[in-house]
CSV table of C-alpha atoms in Angstrom, one decimal:
chain,number,residue,atom,x,y,z
A,1,MET,CA,4.8,-12.3,-6.9
A,2,SER,CA,2.1,-12.2,-4.3
A,3,GLU,CA,-0.3,-9.9,-2.5
A,4,THR,CA,-2.4,-10.1,0.7
A,5,ALA,CA,-5.5,-8.1,1.6
A,6,HIS,CA,-7.2,-7.8,4.9
A,7,HIS,CA,-10.9,-6.9,5.1
A,8,ASP,CA,-11.8,-4.3,7.8
A,9,HIS,CA,-15.1,-5.5,9.3
A,10,ASP,CA,-15.4,-2.3,11.2
A,11,ARG,CA,-16.1,-0.5,7.9
A,12,GLN,CA,-18.1,-3.0,5.9
A,13,SER,CA,-19.4,-6.6,6.4
A,14,ILE,CA,-18.8,-8.9,3.5
A,15,ARG,CA,-20.7,-12.2,3.2
A,16,LEU,CA,-20.3,-14.3,0.1
A,17,THR,CA,-22.9,-17.0,-0.4
A,18,SER,CA,-22.0,-18.7,-3.7
A,19,GLY,CA,-19.1,-19.6,-5.9
A,20,ASP,CA,-19.7,-17.0,-8.5
A,21,ALA,CA,-20.0,-14.3,-5.8
A,22,VAL,CA,-16.6,-15.3,-4.4
A,23,ILE,CA,-15.0,-15.1,-7.9
A,24,THR,CA,-16.6,-11.7,-8.8
A,25,ALA,CA,-15.6,-10.3,-5.4
A,26,ILE,CA,-11.9,-10.9,-5.9
A,27,PRO,CA,-11.1,-7.7,-7.9
A,28,THR,CA,-12.6,-5.7,-5.1
A,29,LEU,CA,-10.9,-7.7,-2.4
A,30,ILE,CA,-7.4,-7.3,-3.8
A,31,GLY,CA,-7.8,-4.1,-5.7
A,32,PHE,CA,-7.3,-5.4,-9.3
A,33,THR,CA,-8.4,-8.2,-11.6
A,34,PRO,CA,-5.9,-11.0,-11.4
A,35,ALA,CA,-4.9,-13.2,-14.3
A,36,ASP,CA,-3.0,-16.6,-14.2
A,37,SER,CA,-3.3,-16.5,-10.4
A,38,LEU,CA,-4.1,-18.6,-7.3
A,39,VAL,CA,-6.4,-16.7,-5.0
A,40,ILE,CA,-7.2,-18.0,-1.5
A,41,VAL,CA,-10.1,-16.4,0.4
A,42,THR,CA,-10.4,-17.2,4.1
A,43,VAL,CA,-13.8,-17.3,5.6
A,44,ALA,CA,-15.1,-17.5,9.2
A,45,GLY,CA,-18.7,-18.5,8.9
A,46,ARG,CA,-19.5,-16.6,5.7
A,47,GLN,CA,-17.4,-13.5,6.6
A,48,VAL,CA,-14.3,-12.8,4.6
A,49,GLY,CA,-11.0,-12.5,6.4
A,50,LEU,CA,-7.6,-12.6,4.7
A,51,THR,CA,-7.3,-12.8,0.9
A,52,LEU,CA,-4.0,-14.1,-0.6
A,53,ARG,CA,-3.1,-13.9,-4.3
A,54,VAL,CA,0.0,-15.4,-6.0
A,55,ASP,CA,1.1,-16.1,-9.5
A,56,LEU,CA,0.4,-19.6,-10.6
A,57,PRO,CA,3.5,-21.7,-10.1
A,58,PRO,CA,4.8,-24.3,-12.5
A,59,ALA,CA,3.9,-27.9,-11.6
A,60,GLY,CA,6.3,-29.8,-9.4
A,61,GLN,CA,8.4,-28.8,-6.4
A,62,GLN,CA,7.4,-25.1,-6.7
A,63,THR,CA,3.8,-26.0,-6.4
A,64,ARG,CA,4.4,-27.9,-3.1
A,65,GLU,CA,6.5,-25.1,-1.8
A,66,LEU,CA,3.9,-22.5,-2.6
A,67,ALA,CA,1.2,-24.5,-0.9
A,68,ALA,CA,3.3,-24.8,2.2
A,69,GLN,CA,4.1,-21.1,2.2
A,70,ALA,CA,0.4,-20.1,1.7
A,71,ALA,CA,-0.7,-22.3,4.6
A,72,GLU,CA,2.0,-20.8,6.8
A,73,VAL,CA,0.9,-17.3,5.9
A,74,ILE,CA,-2.8,-18.0,6.7
A,75,ASP,CA,-1.9,-19.8,10.0
A,76,ARG,CA,0.3,-16.9,11.0
A,77,HIS,CA,-2.2,-14.2,10.3
A,78,GLN,CA,-5.3,-15.9,11.8
A,79,PRO,CA,-4.0,-18.4,14.4
A,80,GLY,CA,-6.6,-20.3,16.3
A,81,ALA,CA,-9.5,-19.0,14.2
A,82,ASP,CA,-12.3,-21.3,13.1
A,83,LEU,CA,-11.4,-20.9,9.4
A,84,ALA,CA,-12.3,-22.3,6.0
A,85,ALA,CA,-10.6,-21.3,2.8
A,86,VAL,CA,-12.0,-21.0,-0.7
A,87,VAL,CA,-9.4,-21.7,-3.4
A,88,VAL,CA,-9.8,-20.1,-6.8
A,89,ILE,CA,-7.7,-20.9,-9.8
A,90,VAL,CA,-7.7,-18.2,-12.5
A,91,GLY,CA,-6.2,-19.4,-15.8
A,92,THR,CA,-6.6,-21.9,-18.6
A,93,ASP,CA,-5.9,-25.0,-16.5
A,94,THR,CA,-7.8,-26.2,-13.4
A,95,ARG,CA,-4.5,-27.2,-11.7
A,96,PRO,CA,-5.6,-30.2,-9.7
A,97,ASP,CA,-2.0,-30.6,-8.4
A,98,LEU,CA,-2.1,-27.2,-6.8
A,99,VAL,CA,-5.6,-27.6,-5.4
A,100,GLY,CA,-4.6,-31.0,-3.9
A,101,ALA,CA,-1.4,-29.6,-2.4
A,102,LEU,CA,-3.2,-26.6,-0.9
A,103,THR,CA,-5.9,-28.8,0.6
A,104,GLU,CA,-3.3,-31.0,2.3
A,105,GLN,CA,-1.2,-28.2,3.6
A,106,LEU,CA,-4.2,-26.1,4.9
A,107,ALA,CA,-5.6,-29.2,6.6
A,108,ALA,CA,-2.3,-29.5,8.5
A,109,VAL,CA,-2.9,-26.1,10.1
A,110,GLY,CA,-6.6,-26.8,10.8
A,111,VAL,CA,-8.1,-24.9,7.8
A,112,ALA,CA,-10.7,-26.8,5.7
A,113,VAL,CA,-11.1,-26.2,1.9
A,114,PRO,CA,-14.9,-26.7,1.4
A,115,GLN,CA,-14.8,-25.3,-2.1
A,116,ALA,CA,-12.3,-24.9,-5.0
A,117,LEU,CA,-13.3,-22.9,-8.0
A,118,HIS,CA,-12.0,-22.3,-11.5
A,119,THR,CA,-12.5,-19.7,-14.2
A,120,PRO,CA,-10.3,-18.8,-17.2
A,121,ALA,CA,-10.7,-15.1,-16.4
A,122,ILE,CA,-12.6,-12.9,-14.0
A,123,ALA,CA,-14.8,-11.0,-16.5
A,124,ALA,CA,-18.5,-10.8,-17.4
A,125,GLY,CA,-19.6,-13.8,-19.4
A,126,MET,CA,-16.7,-16.1,-18.5
A,127,PRO,CA,-17.6,-19.6,-17.4
A,128,TRP,CA,-16.9,-20.8,-13.9
A,129,ARG,CA,-17.3,-24.1,-12.1
A,130,CYS,CA,-16.6,-25.8,-8.8
A,131,LEU,CA,-13.8,-28.4,-8.8
A,132,CYS,CA,-15.2,-30.4,-5.9
A,133,GLY,CA,-17.5,-32.6,-7.9
A,134,CYS,CA,-20.7,-30.9,-6.8
A,135,GLY,CA,-21.6,-29.9,-10.3
A,136,HIS,CA,-22.1,-26.2,-9.6
A,137,SER,CA,-21.2,-24.0,-12.5
A,138,GLY,CA,-22.3,-20.9,-14.4
A,139,VAL,CA,-21.4,-17.7,-16.1
A,140,LEU,CA,-19.9,-14.7,-14.3
A,141,ASP,CA,-21.7,-11.4,-14.0
A,142,ASP,CA,-19.7,-8.2,-14.4
A,143,PRO,CA,-17.5,-7.9,-11.3
A,144,ALA,CA,-17.6,-4.1,-11.5
A,145,THR,CA,-21.4,-4.1,-11.1
A,146,SER,CA,-21.5,-6.5,-8.2
A,147,VAL,CA,-23.1,-5.4,-5.0
A,148,LEU,CA,-19.7,-5.7,-3.2
A,149,ALA,CA,-17.9,-3.5,-5.8
A,150,LEU,CA,-20.6,-0.8,-5.7
A,151,THR,CA,-21.0,-0.7,-1.9
A,152,THR,CA,-17.2,-0.7,-1.4
A,153,ALA,CA,-16.8,2.2,-3.9
A,154,VAL,CA,-19.5,4.2,-2.0
A,155,ALA,CA,-18.2,3.3,1.5
A,156,THR,CA,-14.4,3.7,1.0
A,157,GLY,CA,-13.8,5.2,-2.4
A,158,GLN,CA,-11.8,2.2,-3.4
A,159,VAL,CA,-11.1,1.7,-7.1
A,160,SER,CA,-10.6,-1.8,-8.6
A,161,TYR,CA,-8.2,-1.8,-11.5
A,162,GLY,CA,-8.4,-4.0,-14.5
A,163,SER,CA,-5.0,-5.5,-14.0
A,164,ARG,CA,-1.9,-5.1,-11.9
A,165,ALA,CA,-0.3,-3.2,-14.7
A,166,GLU,CA,-3.2,-0.7,-14.7
A,167,LEU,CA,-2.8,-0.3,-10.9
A,168,ALA,CA,0.9,0.4,-11.5
A,169,ALA,CA,0.1,3.0,-14.2
A,170,ALA,CA,-1.9,5.0,-11.7
A,171,LEU,CA,1.4,5.8,-9.9
A,172,ASP,CA,3.1,7.1,-13.1
A,173,SER,CA,4.6,10.5,-13.0
A,174,ARG,CA,2.3,13.3,-14.3
A,175,ILE,CA,5.1,15.9,-14.9
A,176,ASP,CA,7.3,16.5,-17.9
A,177,PRO,CA,11.1,16.1,-17.7
A,178,ASP,CA,11.8,19.8,-17.4
A,179,THR,CA,9.4,20.2,-14.5
A,180,ALA,CA,10.9,17.1,-12.9
A,181,ARG,CA,14.4,18.5,-13.2
A,182,ARG,CA,13.4,22.0,-11.9
A,183,ARG,CA,11.5,20.5,-8.9
A,184,GLY,CA,14.4,18.2,-8.1
A,185,GLU,CA,16.8,21.1,-8.0
A,186,GLN,CA,14.5,23.2,-5.9
A,187,ILE,CA,13.8,20.4,-3.4
A,188,ALA,CA,17.6,19.7,-3.1
A,189,ALA,CA,18.3,23.4,-2.5
A,190,LEU,CA,15.6,23.7,0.1
A,191,HIS,CA,16.7,20.6,1.9
A,192,GLN,CA,20.3,21.6,1.9
A,193,SER,CA,19.4,25.0,3.3
A,194,ALA,CA,17.4,23.4,6.1
A,195,ALA,CA,20.3,21.0,6.8
A,196,ARG,CA,22.8,23.8,7.0
A,197,HIS,CA,20.5,25.6,9.4
A,198,GLN,CA,20.3,22.6,11.7
A,199,ILE,CA,24.1,22.2,11.8
A,200,THR,CA,24.6,25.9,12.5
A,201,ALA,CA,22.0,26.0,15.2
A,202,GLY,CA,23.7,22.9,16.8
A,203,ARG,CA,27.1,24.5,16.8
A,204,ARG,CA,25.8,27.8,18.3
A,205,GLY,CA,24.2,25.9,21.2
A,206,ALA,CA,27.0,23.4,21.7
A,207,PRO,CA,29.1,23.8,25.0
A,208,ASP,CA,32.8,24.5,24.7
A,209,ASP,CA,35.5,23.0,26.9
A,210,SER,CA,34.2,25.0,30.0
A,211,GLY,CA,30.8,23.5,29.6
A,212,VAL,CA,29.3,26.8,28.5
A,213,ALA,CA,27.2,27.0,25.4
A,214,ASP,CA,28.8,28.9,22.6
A,215,HIS,CA,26.5,31.7,21.4
A,216,ARG,CA,29.3,33.7,19.7
A,217,GLY,CA,27.8,33.1,16.3
A,218,GLY,CA,24.9,35.4,17.1
A,219,PRO,CA,21.6,35.3,15.3
A,220,ASP,CA,21.1,33.0,12.3
A,221,HIS,CA,21.3,35.1,9.1
A,222,SER,CA,21.6,32.1,6.8
A,223,GLY,CA,18.0,32.0,5.9
A,224,GLY,CA,17.5,28.7,7.7
A,225,GLU,CA,14.5,30.0,9.8
A,226,GLU,CA,12.8,31.1,6.6
A,227,THR,CA,13.5,27.7,5.0
A,228,ASP,CA,11.9,26.0,8.0
A,229,ALA,CA,8.9,28.3,7.7
A,230,VAL,CA,8.5,27.4,4.0
A,231,VAL,CA,8.6,23.6,4.7
A,232,GLN,CA,6.3,23.9,7.6
A,233,GLY,CA,3.9,26.0,5.6
A,234,ALA,CA,4.0,23.5,2.8
A,235,ILE,CA,3.2,20.6,5.2
A,236,LEU,CA,0.2,22.5,6.6
A,237,GLU,CA,-1.2,23.5,3.2
A,238,PHE,CA,-0.8,19.9,1.9
A,239,GLY,CA,-2.5,18.6,5.0
A,240,ALA,CA,-5.4,21.0,4.6
A,241,ARG,CA,-5.8,20.0,0.9
A,242,VAL,CA,-5.6,16.3,1.7
A,243,LEU,CA,-8.4,16.6,4.3
A,244,GLY,CA,-10.5,19.3,2.6
A,245,GLY,CA,-10.0,18.6,-1.1
A,246,GLY,CA,-8.3,20.6,-3.8
A,247,LEU,CA,-5.0,18.7,-4.2
A,248,ASP,CA,-4.9,19.8,-7.9
A,249,GLN,CA,-4.7,23.4,-6.7
A,250,LEU,CA,-1.4,22.9,-4.8
A,251,ASP,CA,1.2,25.3,-6.1
A,252,GLU,CA,4.8,24.7,-6.9
A,253,GLU,CA,6.1,26.0,-3.6
A,254,VAL,CA,3.9,23.6,-1.6
A,255,ILE,CA,4.9,20.6,-3.7
A,256,VAL,CA,8.6,21.5,-3.4
A,257,GLY,CA,8.2,22.1,0.3
A,258,VAL,CA,6.6,18.7,0.9
A,259,GLY,CA,9.4,17.1,-1.2
A,260,ALA,CA,12.0,18.7,1.0
A,261,ALA,CA,10.1,17.6,4.2
A,262,LEU,CA,10.2,14.0,3.0
A,263,LEU,CA,14.0,14.3,2.8
A,264,THR,CA,14.2,15.4,6.4
A,265,ALA,CA,14.0,12.6,9.0
A,266,ALA,CA,12.0,14.6,11.6
A,267,HIS,CA,9.5,15.9,9.1
A,268,ARG,CA,9.2,12.5,7.5
A,269,ASP,CA,8.6,10.7,10.8
A,270,ALA,CA,5.8,13.2,11.6
A,271,LEU,CA,4.3,12.6,8.2
A,272,VAL,CA,4.3,8.8,8.8
A,273,GLY,CA,2.5,9.4,12.1
A,274,TRP,CA,0.0,11.7,10.5
A,275,THR,CA,-0.7,9.1,7.8
A,276,ALA,CA,-1.4,6.5,10.4
A,277,GLU,CA,-3.6,8.8,12.6
A,278,ASN,CA,-6.0,9.7,9.8
A,279,THR,CA,-8.6,6.9,9.5
A,280,GLU,CA,-10.9,8.3,6.9
A,281,PRO,CA,-10.9,5.7,4.0
A,282,GLY,CA,-8.9,6.7,1.0
A,283,VAL,CA,-7.9,10.1,2.1
A,284,MET,CA,-4.2,9.5,2.8
A,285,ARG,CA,-3.8,7.3,-0.2
A,286,ALA,CA,-5.2,10.0,-2.4
A,287,GLY,CA,-2.8,12.6,-0.9
A,288,TRP,CA,0.3,10.5,-1.3
A,289,LEU,CA,-0.8,9.3,-4.8
A,290,TRP,CA,-0.8,13.0,-5.8
A,291,MET,CA,2.7,13.5,-4.5
A,292,VAL,CA,3.9,10.4,-6.2
A,293,GLN,CA,2.6,11.8,-9.5
A,294,GLN,CA,4.1,15.3,-8.8
A,295,LEU,CA,7.5,14.7,-7.2
A,296,THR,CA,10.8,13.3,-8.5
A,297,GLY,CA,13.8,11.4,-7.3
A,298,GLU,CA,14.3,10.5,-3.7
A,299,ALA,CA,11.3,12.6,-2.5
A,300,ARG,CA,9.1,10.6,-5.0
A,301,ALA,CA,10.3,7.3,-3.6
A,302,TYR,CA,9.4,8.5,0.0
A,303,ALA,CA,6.0,9.6,-1.2
A,304,ALA,CA,5.5,6.1,-2.8
A,305,THR,CA,6.5,4.5,0.4
A,306,LEU,CA,4.0,6.6,2.4
A,307,PHE,CA,1.3,5.7,-0.2
A,308,ALA,CA,2.2,2.1,0.4
A,309,LEU,CA,1.8,2.5,4.2
A,310,GLY,CA,-1.6,4.2,3.6
A,311,ALA,CA,-2.6,1.2,1.4
A,312,LEU,CA,-1.4,-1.3,4.1
A,313,LEU,CA,-3.4,0.6,6.7
A,314,GLU,CA,-6.5,-0.1,4.6
A,315,GLY,CA,-5.6,-3.8,4.0
A,316,ASP,CA,-4.6,-3.3,0.4
A,317,GLY,CA,-1.4,-5.3,0.0
A,318,ALA,CA,-1.5,-5.2,-3.8
A,319,ALA,CA,-1.4,-1.4,-4.1
A,320,ALA,CA,1.3,-1.3,-1.4
A,321,ASN,CA,3.5,-3.8,-3.2
A,322,VAL,CA,3.2,-1.9,-6.5
A,323,ALA,CA,4.1,1.4,-4.7
A,324,LEU,CA,7.1,-0.2,-2.9
A,325,GLU,CA,8.4,-1.6,-6.2
A,326,LEU,CA,8.2,1.9,-7.6
A,327,ALA,CA,10.0,3.4,-4.6
A,328,GLU,CA,12.8,0.9,-4.9
A,329,GLN,CA,13.1,1.5,-8.6
A,330,VAL,CA,13.2,5.3,-8.2
A,331,HIS,CA,15.6,5.4,-5.3
A,332,PRO,CA,17.0,2.1,-4.2
A,333,GLY,CA,17.9,1.3,-0.6
A,334,LEU,CA,15.8,3.7,1.5
A,335,SER,CA,15.4,2.3,5.0
A,336,LEU,CA,11.8,3.3,5.3
A,337,THR,CA,11.0,1.5,2.0
A,338,ARG,CA,12.7,-1.6,3.3
A,339,LEU,CA,10.8,-1.4,6.6
A,340,ALA,CA,7.5,-1.0,4.7
A,341,THR,CA,8.4,-3.9,2.4
A,342,ASP,CA,9.0,-6.1,5.5
A,343,VAL,CA,5.7,-5.1,6.9
A,344,ALA,CA,3.9,-5.9,3.7
A,345,GLY,CA,5.6,-9.3,3.6
A,346,CYS,CA,4.5,-10.1,7.1
A,347,GLY,CA,0.9,-9.1,6.4
A,348,ILE,CA,0.4,-7.3,9.7
A,349,GLU,CA,-3.3,-6.5,10.3
A,350,PRO,CA,-4.2,-2.9,9.6
A,351,ALA,CA,-5.3,-2.1,13.1
A,352,VAL,CA,-2.1,-3.5,14.6
A,353,LEU,CA,0.0,-1.6,12.0
A,354,ARG,CA,-1.8,1.7,12.8
A,355,ARG,CA,-1.1,1.3,16.5
A,356,MET,CA,2.5,0.6,15.8
A,357,LEU,CA,3.0,3.6,13.6
A,358,CYS,CA,1.1,6.0,15.9
A,359,ASP,CA,3.1,4.8,18.9
A,360,ALA,CA,6.4,5.2,17.0
A,361,ALA,CA,5.4,8.8,16.0
A,362,ARG,CA,4.7,9.9,19.6
């Protein structure tokens, strides 16, 4: 299991000047406090670039394979850059085999490892030391009160979770089974009504054998136009609440309408574009988090996928991966979820991803 995080230098400059500063920055850089993990923080000068976290592998062939994969990821994401990498081992063992393999593989792609660090856990009062023979060591301060954590919270609203499990729990449903069942039925009914309207409208406007459009069906009395108005109104109200606050004041009709919109390709594509176009930190993630907590079934899976895209647009691969795992669990096989999973695996830089999504939505 692995995550990548990209730091956006347009929003906040990060400079890490000591080993303990690097270690206490990790929860903020990746969004949660890792355990039994390898963390690689790339640095240009003293400015942070890509951060990569993976579970510690067992010794042997898997260690060598992981080191090669990590070097390939870093080289692919920042080719030609004058990079160094700080390697951090979080766990009971210092893992000299892993540090050695990484140093060798990173050197092969032109990335030096000036420092390797170890701590049993990233928490206040835990010991840390450098593994490079320099003798540097000490005791960690509380990561939550570091300058980086506090300035990041103020600048972007980003929350650092105590563990990956705690991050996953933030996406848990907030509705009871009866509400979930009722909303699922209402979303399905609204979506089916909209789909029938689209089919009927297509048939009325389709040409017959003479090439003349068939309007014999007359006006649409199926309620399809009313259905479209409900869905469009829900999207507008949701957008207003996302941008202006008050998500907890959304009523049942809006939640159901957004759920139905997520099941319709045209509306869903528009929502993807809207998510990419809004650049205010944390706003889109908060909106889709609310929908993940309030929706059910396929609509919830799409909301989780859009939350993941919002996270990737802010360089937060950890939150994106957790949300995509949830989406696949709730409703397996959605093409948008697969696409987002591929994007997360490639580690596309947020600015590049934003341009891609905005262009696709036009």
